[in-house]
XYZ file of C-alpha atoms in Angstrom:
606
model
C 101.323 96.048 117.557
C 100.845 99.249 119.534
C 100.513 97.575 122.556
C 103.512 96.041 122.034
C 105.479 98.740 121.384
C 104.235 100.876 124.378
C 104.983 97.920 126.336
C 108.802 97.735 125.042
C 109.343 101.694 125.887
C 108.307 101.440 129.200
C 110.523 98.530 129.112
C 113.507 100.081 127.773
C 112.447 102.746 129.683
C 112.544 101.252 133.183
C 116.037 99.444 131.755
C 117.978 102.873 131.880
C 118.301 102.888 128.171
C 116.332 105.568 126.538
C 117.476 105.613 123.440
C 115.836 102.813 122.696
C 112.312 103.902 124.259
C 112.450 106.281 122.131
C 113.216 104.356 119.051
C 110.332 102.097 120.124
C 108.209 105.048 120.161
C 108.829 106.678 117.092
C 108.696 103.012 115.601
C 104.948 102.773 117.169
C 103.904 105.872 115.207
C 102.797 103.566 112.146
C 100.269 101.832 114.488
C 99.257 104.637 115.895
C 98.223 106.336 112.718
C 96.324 102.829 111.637
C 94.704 102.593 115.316
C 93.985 105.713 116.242
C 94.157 108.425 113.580
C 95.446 111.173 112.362
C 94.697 113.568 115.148
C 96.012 111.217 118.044
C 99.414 110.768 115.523
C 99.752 114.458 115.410
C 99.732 114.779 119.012
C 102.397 112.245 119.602
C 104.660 114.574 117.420
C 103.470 117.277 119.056
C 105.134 116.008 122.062
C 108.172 114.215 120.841
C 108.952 117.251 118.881
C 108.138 119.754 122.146
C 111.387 118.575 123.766
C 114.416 119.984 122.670
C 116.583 116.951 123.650
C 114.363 113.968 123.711
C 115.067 111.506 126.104
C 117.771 109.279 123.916
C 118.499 111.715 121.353
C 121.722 112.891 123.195
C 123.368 109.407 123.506
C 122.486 108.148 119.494
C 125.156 107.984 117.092
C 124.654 110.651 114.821
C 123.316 108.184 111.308
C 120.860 107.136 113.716
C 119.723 110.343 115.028
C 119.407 111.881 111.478
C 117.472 108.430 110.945
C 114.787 108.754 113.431
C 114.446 112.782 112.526
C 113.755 111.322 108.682
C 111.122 108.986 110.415
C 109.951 111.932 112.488
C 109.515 113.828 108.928
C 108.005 111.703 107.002
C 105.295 111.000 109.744
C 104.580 115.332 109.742
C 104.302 114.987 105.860
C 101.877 112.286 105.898
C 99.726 114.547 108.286
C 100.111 117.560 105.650
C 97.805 114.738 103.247
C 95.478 114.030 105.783
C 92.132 114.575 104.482
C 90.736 114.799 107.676
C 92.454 117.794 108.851
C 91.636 121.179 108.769
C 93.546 123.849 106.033
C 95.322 125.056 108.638
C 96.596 121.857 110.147
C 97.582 120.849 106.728
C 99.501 123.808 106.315
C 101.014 123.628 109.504
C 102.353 120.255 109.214
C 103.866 120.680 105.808
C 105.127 124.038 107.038
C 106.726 121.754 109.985
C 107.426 119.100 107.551
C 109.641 120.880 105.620
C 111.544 122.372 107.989
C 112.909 119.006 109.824
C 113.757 118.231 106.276
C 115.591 121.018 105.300
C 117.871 120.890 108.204
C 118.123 117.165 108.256
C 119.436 117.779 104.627
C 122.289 120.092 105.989
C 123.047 117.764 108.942
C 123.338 114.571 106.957
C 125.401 116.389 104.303
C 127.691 117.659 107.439
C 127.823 113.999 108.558
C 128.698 112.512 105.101
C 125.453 110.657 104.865
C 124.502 111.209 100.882
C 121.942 108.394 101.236
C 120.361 110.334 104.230
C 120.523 113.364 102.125
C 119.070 111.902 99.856
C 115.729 111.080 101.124
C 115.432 114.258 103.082
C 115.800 116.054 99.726
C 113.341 113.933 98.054
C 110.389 113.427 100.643
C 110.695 117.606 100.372
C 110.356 117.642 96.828
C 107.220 115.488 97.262
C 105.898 118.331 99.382
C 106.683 121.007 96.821
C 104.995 118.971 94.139
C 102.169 118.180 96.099
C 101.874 122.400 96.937
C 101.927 122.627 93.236
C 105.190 124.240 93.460
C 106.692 122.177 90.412
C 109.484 123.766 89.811
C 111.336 124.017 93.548
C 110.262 120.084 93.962
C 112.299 119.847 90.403
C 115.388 121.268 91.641
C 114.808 119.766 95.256
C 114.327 115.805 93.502
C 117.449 116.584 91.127
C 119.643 117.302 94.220
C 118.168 114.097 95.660
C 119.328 112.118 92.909
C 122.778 113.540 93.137
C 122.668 111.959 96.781
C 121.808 109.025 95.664
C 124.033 108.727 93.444
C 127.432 109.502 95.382
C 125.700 107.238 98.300
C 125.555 104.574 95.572
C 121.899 103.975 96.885
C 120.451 102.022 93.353
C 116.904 102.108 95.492
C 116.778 105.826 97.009
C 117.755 106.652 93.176
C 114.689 104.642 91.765
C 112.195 106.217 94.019
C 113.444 109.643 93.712
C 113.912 108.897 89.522
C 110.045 108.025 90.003
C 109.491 111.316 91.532
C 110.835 113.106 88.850
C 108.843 111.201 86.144
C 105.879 112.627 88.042
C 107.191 116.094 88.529
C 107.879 116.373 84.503
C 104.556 114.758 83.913
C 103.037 117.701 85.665
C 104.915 120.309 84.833
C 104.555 119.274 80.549
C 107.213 117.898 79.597
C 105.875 114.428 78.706
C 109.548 113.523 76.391
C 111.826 114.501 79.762
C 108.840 112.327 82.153
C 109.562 109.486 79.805
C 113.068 109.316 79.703
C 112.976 109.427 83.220
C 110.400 106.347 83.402
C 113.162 104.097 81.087
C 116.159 105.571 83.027
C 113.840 104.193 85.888
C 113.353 100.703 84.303
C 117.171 100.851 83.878
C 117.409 101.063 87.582
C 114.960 98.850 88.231
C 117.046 95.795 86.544
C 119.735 96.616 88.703
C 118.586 96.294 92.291
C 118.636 92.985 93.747
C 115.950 90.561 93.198
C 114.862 90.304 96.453
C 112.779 93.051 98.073
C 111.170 93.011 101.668
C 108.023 95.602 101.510
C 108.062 98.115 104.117
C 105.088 100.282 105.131
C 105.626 102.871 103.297
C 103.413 105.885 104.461
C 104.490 107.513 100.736
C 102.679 104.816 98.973
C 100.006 103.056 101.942
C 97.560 104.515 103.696
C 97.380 102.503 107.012
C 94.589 100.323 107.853
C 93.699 100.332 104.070
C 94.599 96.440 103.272
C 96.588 97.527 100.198
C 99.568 95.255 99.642
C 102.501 97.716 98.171
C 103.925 96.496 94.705
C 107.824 96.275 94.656
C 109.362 99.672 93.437
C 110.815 97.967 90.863
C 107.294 97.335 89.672
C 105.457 100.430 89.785
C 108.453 101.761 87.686
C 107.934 98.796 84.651
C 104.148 100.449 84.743
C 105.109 103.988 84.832
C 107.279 103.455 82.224
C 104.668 101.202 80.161
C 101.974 104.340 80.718
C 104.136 106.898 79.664
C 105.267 104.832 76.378
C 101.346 104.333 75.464
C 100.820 107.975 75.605
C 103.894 108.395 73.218
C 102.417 106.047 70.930
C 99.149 107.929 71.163
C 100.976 111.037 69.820
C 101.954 109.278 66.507
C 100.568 109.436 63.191
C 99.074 106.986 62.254
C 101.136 103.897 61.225
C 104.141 105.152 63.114
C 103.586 103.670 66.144
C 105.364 100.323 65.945
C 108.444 100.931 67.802
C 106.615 102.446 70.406
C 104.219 99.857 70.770
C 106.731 97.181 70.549
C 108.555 99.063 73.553
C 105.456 99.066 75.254
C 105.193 95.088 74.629
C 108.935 94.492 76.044
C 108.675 96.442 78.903
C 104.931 95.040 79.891
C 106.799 91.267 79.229
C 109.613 92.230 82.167
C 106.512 94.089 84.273
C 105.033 90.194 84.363
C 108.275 88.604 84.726
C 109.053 90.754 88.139
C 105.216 90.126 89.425
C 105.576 86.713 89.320
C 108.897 86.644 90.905
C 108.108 88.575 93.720
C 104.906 86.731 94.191
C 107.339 83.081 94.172
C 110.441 84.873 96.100
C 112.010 83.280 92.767
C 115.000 85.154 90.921
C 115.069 82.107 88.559
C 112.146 83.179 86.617
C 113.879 85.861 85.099
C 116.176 83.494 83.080
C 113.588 81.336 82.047
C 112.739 80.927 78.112
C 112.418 83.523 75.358
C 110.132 83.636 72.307
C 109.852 85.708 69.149
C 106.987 86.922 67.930
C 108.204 85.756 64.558
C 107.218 82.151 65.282
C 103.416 82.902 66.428
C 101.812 82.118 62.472
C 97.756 81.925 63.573
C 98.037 83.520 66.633
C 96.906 86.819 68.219
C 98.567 87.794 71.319
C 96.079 90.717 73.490
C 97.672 92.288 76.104
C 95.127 94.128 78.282
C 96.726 96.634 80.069
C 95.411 98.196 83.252
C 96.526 101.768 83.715
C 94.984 104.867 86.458
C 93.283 106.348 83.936
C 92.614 104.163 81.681
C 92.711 100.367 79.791
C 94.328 99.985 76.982
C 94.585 96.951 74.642
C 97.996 96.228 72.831
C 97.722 93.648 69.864
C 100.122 92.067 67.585
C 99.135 89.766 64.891
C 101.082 88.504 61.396
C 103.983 90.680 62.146
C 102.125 94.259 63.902
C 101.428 95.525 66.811
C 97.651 97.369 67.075
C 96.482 99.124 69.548
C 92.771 100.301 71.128
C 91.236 102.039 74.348
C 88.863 100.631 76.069
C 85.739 103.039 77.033
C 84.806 102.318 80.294
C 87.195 103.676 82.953
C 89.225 101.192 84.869
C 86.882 101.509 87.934
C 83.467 100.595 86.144
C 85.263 97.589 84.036
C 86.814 95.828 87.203
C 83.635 95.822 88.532
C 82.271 94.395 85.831
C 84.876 91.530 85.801
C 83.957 91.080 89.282
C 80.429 90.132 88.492
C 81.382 88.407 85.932
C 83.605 86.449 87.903
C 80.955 85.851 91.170
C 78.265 84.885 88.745
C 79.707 82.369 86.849
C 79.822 79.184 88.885
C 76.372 79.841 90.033
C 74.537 77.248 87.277
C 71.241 78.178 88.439
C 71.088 81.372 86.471
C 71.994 83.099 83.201
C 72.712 86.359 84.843
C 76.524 86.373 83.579
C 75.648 87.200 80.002
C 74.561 90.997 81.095
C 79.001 91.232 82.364
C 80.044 88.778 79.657
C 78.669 90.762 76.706
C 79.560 93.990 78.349
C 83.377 92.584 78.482
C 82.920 91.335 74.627
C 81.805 94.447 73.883
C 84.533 96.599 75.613
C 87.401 93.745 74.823
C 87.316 92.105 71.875
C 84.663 93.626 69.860
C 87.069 96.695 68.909
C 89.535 94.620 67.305
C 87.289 91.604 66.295
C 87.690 91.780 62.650
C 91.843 90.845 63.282
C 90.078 88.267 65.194
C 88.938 86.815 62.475
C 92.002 86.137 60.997
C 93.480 83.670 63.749
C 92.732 80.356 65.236
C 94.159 80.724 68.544
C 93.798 83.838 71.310
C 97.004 83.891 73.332
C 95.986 86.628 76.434
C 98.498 88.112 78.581
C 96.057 89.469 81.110
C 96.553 91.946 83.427
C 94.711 93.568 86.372
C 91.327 91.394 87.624
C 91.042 89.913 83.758
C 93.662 87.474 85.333
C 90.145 85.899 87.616
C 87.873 85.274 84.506
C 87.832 82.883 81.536
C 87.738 85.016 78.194
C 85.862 81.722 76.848
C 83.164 82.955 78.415
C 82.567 86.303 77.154
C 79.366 86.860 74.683
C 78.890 88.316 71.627
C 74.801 89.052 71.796
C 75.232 89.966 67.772
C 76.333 86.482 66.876
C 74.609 84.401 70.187
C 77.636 82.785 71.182
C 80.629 82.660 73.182
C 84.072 83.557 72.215
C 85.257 80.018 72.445
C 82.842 78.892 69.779
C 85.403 81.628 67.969
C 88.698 80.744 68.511
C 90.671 78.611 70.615
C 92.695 80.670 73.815
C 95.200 80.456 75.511
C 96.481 82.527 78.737
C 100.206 83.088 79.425
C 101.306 84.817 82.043
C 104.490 86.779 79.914
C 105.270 85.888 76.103
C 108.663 85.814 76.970
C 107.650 83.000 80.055
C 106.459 80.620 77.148
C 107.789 78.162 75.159
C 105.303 77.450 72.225
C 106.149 74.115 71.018
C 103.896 71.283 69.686
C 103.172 68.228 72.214
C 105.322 65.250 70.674
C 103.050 62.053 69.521
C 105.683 59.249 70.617
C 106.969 58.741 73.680
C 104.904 60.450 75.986
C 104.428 59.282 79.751
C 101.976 60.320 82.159
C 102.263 60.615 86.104
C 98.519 60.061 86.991
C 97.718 60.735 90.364
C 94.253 61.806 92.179
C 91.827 61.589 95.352
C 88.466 60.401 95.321
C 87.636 59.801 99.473
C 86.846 62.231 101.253
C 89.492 63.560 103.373
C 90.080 66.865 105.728
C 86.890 67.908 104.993
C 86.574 68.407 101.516
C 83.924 66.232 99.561
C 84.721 63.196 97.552
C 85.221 63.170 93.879
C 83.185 60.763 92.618
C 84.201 61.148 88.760
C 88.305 61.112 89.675
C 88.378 57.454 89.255
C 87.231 57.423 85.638
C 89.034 60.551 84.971
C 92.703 58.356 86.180
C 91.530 55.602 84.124
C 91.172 57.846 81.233
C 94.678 59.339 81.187
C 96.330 56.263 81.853
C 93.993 54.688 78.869
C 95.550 57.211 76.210
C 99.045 57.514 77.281
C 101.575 54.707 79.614
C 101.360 55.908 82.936
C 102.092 55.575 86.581
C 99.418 55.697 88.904
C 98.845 57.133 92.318
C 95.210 56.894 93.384
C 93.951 57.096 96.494
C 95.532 55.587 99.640
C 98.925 55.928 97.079
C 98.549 59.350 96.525
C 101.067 60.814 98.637
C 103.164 63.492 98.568
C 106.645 61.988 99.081
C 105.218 59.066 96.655
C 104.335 62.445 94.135
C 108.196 63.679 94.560
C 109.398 60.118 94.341
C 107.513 59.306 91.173
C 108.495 61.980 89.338
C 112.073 62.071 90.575
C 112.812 58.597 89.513
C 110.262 58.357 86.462
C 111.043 60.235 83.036
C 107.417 61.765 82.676
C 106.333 64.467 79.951
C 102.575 65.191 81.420
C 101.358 65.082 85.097
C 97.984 64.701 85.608
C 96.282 65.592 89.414
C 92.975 65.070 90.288
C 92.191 66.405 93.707
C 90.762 69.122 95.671
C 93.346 72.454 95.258
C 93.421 75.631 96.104
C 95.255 78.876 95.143
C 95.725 81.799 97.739
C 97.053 84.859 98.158
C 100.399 83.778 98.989
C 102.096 81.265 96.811
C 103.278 79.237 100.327
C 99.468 78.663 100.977
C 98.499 76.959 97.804
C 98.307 73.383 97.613
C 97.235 70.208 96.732
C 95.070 67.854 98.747
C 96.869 64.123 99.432
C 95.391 61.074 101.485
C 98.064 62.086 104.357
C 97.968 65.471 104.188
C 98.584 68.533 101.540
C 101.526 69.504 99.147
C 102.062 73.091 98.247
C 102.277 74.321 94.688
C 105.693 75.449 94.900
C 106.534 72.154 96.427
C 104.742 70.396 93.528
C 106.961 72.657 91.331
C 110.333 72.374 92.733
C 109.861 68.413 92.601
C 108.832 68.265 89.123
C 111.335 71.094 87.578
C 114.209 68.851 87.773
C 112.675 67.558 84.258
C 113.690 70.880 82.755
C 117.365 68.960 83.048
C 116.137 66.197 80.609
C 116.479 68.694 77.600
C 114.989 65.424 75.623
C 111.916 65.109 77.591
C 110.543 68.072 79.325
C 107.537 68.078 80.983
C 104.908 68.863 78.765
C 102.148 69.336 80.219
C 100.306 69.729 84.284
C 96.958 69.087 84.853
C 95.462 69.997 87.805
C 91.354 69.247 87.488
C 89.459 70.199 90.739
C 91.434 73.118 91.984
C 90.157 76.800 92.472
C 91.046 80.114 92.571
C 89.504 82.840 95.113
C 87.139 85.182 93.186
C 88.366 88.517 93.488
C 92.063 87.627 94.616
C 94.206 88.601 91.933
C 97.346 87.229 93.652
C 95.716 84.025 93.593
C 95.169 84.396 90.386
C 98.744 85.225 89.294
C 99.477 81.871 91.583
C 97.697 80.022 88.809
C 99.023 81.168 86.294
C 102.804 80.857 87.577
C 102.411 77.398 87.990
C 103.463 76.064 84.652
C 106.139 78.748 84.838
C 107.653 77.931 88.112
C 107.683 73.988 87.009
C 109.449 74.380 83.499
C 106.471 72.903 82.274
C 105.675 74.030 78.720
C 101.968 74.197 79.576
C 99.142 73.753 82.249
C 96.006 73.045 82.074
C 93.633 73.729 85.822
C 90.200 75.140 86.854
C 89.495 77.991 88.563
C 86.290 76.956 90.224
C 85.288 73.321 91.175
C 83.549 71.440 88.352
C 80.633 69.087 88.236
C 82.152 65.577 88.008
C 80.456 64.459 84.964
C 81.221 67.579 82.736
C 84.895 66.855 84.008
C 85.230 63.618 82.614
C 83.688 64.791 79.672
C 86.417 67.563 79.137
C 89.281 65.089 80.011
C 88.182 62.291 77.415
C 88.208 64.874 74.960
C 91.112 66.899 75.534
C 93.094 63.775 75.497
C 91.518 62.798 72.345
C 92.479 65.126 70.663
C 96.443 65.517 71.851
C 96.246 61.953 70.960
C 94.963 62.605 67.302
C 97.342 65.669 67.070
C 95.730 68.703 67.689
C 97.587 71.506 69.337
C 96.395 71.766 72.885
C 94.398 74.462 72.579
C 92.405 73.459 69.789
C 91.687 70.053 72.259
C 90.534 72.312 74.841
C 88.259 74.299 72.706
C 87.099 71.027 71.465
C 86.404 69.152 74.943
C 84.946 72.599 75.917
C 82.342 72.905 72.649
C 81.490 68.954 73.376
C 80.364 69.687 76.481
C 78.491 73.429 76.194
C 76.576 71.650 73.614
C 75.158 68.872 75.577
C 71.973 68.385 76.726
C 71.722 70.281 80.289
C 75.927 71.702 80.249
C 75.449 74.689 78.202
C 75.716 76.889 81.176
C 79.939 78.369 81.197
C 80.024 76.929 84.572
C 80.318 73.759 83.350
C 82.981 74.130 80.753
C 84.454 77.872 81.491
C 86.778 77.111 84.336
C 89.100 75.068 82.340
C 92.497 77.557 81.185
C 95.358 76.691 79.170
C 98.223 78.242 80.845
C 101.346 78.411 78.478
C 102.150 76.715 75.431
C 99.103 76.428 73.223
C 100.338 74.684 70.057
């Protein structure tokens, strides 16, 4: 990238047209901070700023002259953090810093740019703050959100409303910090769907690998923190509307993470459910925080709520082993993490467990990468799915809990058992085709059939409430690079999904239920994770049922026969799964979870 933008100022340059040389070399300042450091950037400013009319400066139209000077500032301030540099050069860029953005304030206010303003109030404010000098970075983000505001600017308002929430935060005033975080929220709900990360150096550090979360969700967790701390302050017993707060701002936090992650504004409209109608069922959101994890409960009518000890640090590392170690069959080295996580997770709250036949987790953070059926309880000797049945959704209010109907039920049953592109056959799909279409009428697509304009087809022109895929799959960091494997090729999840959500239009059969049996997730991808998990969301399916790692063939069949047993004898579908999964952890050499842990309910579990 740097080469490339050297390359277009001499360019532009040699073209007669400075103006754009120098655009192309203040635009190059990002990769020259990730390529070369700190010390190299501050010498480029050094220079551009040296010269008191830099070559293009004179013949820019004044927006985009106060534009690049904002550009110019924000680079200095990102210096004045540099925890490389000396005291003094820290102090001398801030010093530096703040000047450009004092008198780009006054300029862009002469110019009638508000939104300009805006930001050059604001990015000073951050300075003050991070000086320590609270209450001139108060004032400063205030007058910032003015700007905004008579710019109309619904985004330069949310990040400077942001600001503030962290200003009041430190300055004490944890009431004013929270109504900022809902006024946030507020804002949040109003800015477009659609948002195109930039690199920002506020939020980034280059070279880091960190993907940058939407503004409009770091505000839904700011706002969820700040509400859990408020809750914290209550006696005890008067917590409920707090918590409940907590709940329906965490539901719209997973509603805008899976949108962004499918570029999909539909997802907001999709279904609604009360906790009223959840008799049986405990719903645990785990909520990852800075500081901290908290657990949020709410079971026969009230929310509960816990801390867990270990700091977020030490328990995602934990989840990590937990995660890397649990394929491996050849070892029993998972129960060390496993009990840990009971221990920190569940046991604090286990006697509500008690109470309920079915675990519905809303997980957050890395819990979205592991199976909670196989966490261990050392003080009984067993897993938590000889406990209770579980379910995962990926947002309350993104389910639609609704028993699986006993009559009329077809099945789309498709799979690969050659091997194809590399990936190993699948000896054990055969029987696992044959069992579906044994238990429920079905159309078939094995093999040499399996397709994916036959998959679109089929379901397009078929009525179908469950569709059943048994092939190699994989789900990646983006959703565009998940797919299924076919005999001619591969079809991507969100293809998958967009052919098979035009049953959300047959009001009288929906599609019940997707099962995708051979797929897997990357350990310690989250986004991959949340891929999973969106599928029977992005569908309209009520449910899903897939693997996160690949599964031995025979303990696969054994989990299908069973699950499909029991929907067939009327069980809800978690209780099948829990079921199929107990059938096969108790036979003779498939205890280990890596035969029976993979498999998650996604969605509706009754």
């Amino acid at each position: 990238a740097l080469a490339a933008y050297r390359a277009a100022e001499e360019a532009y340059r040699a073209a007669g047209q400075p103006e754009r040389a120098l655009a192309a070399r203040v635009n190059a300042l990002h990769a020259v901070h990730a390529l070369e450091g700190a010390a190299v950037l501050r010498r480029a400013l050094d220079r551009i700023e040296a010269a008191e009319d830099p070559p293009g400066e004179a013949t820019a139209s004044p927006a985009l002259r106060l534009r690049r000077s904002l550009q110019l500032a924000r680079h200095r301030a990102r210096l004045a953090d540099d925890a490389t540099a000396t005291d003094e050069e820290r102090a001398r860029d801030a010093r530096l810093a703040s000047a450009r953005l004092a008198g780009l304030a006054s300029e862009a206010d002469e110019a009638n740019e508000p939104e300009l303003a805006s930001h050059a109030l604001g990015h000073r404010a951050l300075l003050y703050a991070e000086a320590g000098r609270l209450d001139e970075a108060h004032t400063l983000v205030r007058r910032a959100l003015r700007a905004a505001s008579r710019a109309g600017s619904r985004r330069a308002e949310l990040e400077w409303r942001r600001a503030l929430v962290g200003i009041e935060t430190r300055r004490g005033n944890p009431a004013a910090a929270l109504a900022s975080a809902r006024r946030a929220v507020l804002l949040a709900e109003e800015i477009d769907w659609l948002w195109v990360p930039e690199q920002d150096p506020w939020r980034v550090r280059p070279g880091s690998g960190a993907r940058p979360d939407p503004p409009s969700v770091q505000a839904y967790r700011t706002a969820v923190d700040l509400i859990l701390r408020a809750a914290a302050r209550q006696p005890a017993g008067e917590d409920q509307a707090l918590l409940a707060e907590a709940r329906s701002t965490l539901e719209r936090l997973k509603t805008e993470e899976l949108t962004t992650y499918f570029d999909d504004p539909c997802l907001a409209s999709q279904r609604r459910v009360s906790l009223d109608r959840l008799p049986g069922a405990v719903v645990l959101y785990p909520i990852f925080l800075a500081d901290r994890v908290e657990l949020v409960l709410h079971h026969e009518g009230r929310f509960s709520r816990f801390t867990v000890e270990m700091d977020p640090a030490a328990l995602t590392e934990t989840i990590r082993a937990l995660r890397f170690q649990l394929p491996n069959r050849m070892t029993r080295e998972y129960r060390l993490p496993a009990a840990t996580l009971f221990d920190q997770i569940v046991r604090p709250w286990q006697a509500i467990l008690e109470k309920a036949d079915t675990l519905v987790v809303v997980p957050s953070g890395p819990l979205v990468e592991i199976p909670f059926a196989a966490l261990y309880d050392t003080a009984a000797s067993r897993h938590l799915i000889e406990q209770v049945a579980i379910s995962v959704v990926p947002g309350l209010d993104l389910t639609e809990p609704r028993p699986l109907a006993q009559e009329g039920i077809r099945a789309l049953v498709a799979g690969l058992s050659e091997s194809v592109q590399g990936f190993v056959a699948l000896e054990g799909v055969t029987e696992e085709i044959a069992l579906v279409e044994a238990t429920y009428p079905s159309i078939v697509l094995a093999d040499a059939a399996f397709r994916a304009e036959a998959v679109r087809r089929a379901v397009r022109e078929n009525p179908v409430n469950i569709v059943h895929i048994a092939s190699h799959g994989q789900f990646n960091e983006e959703a565009s690079d998940s797919f299924l494997l076919t005999i001619d090729g591969r079809i991507s999840m969100a293809e998958l999904a967009e052919s098979i959500s035009a049953t959300q239009l047959r009001a009288d059969e929906p599609l019940e239920l997707i099962v995708l049996s051979a797929c897997e997730s990357a350990a310690g991808d989250e986004r991959a994770a949340l891929g999973l998990a969106g599928v029977a969301v992005q569908s309209g399916a009520r449910s899903a049922l897939a693997t996160i790692w690949s599964v031995n063939d025979e303990a696969t069949v054994r989990v299908i026969r069973r699950f499909y047993a029991g929907l067939r004898a009327g069980e809800s579908r978690s209780q099948a799964l829990r079921a199929a999964q107990l059938e096969v952890l108790r036979a003779p050499d498939f205890g280990h979870p890596a035969n029976w842990a993979p498999y998650l309910l996604i969605g509706s579990w009754l």
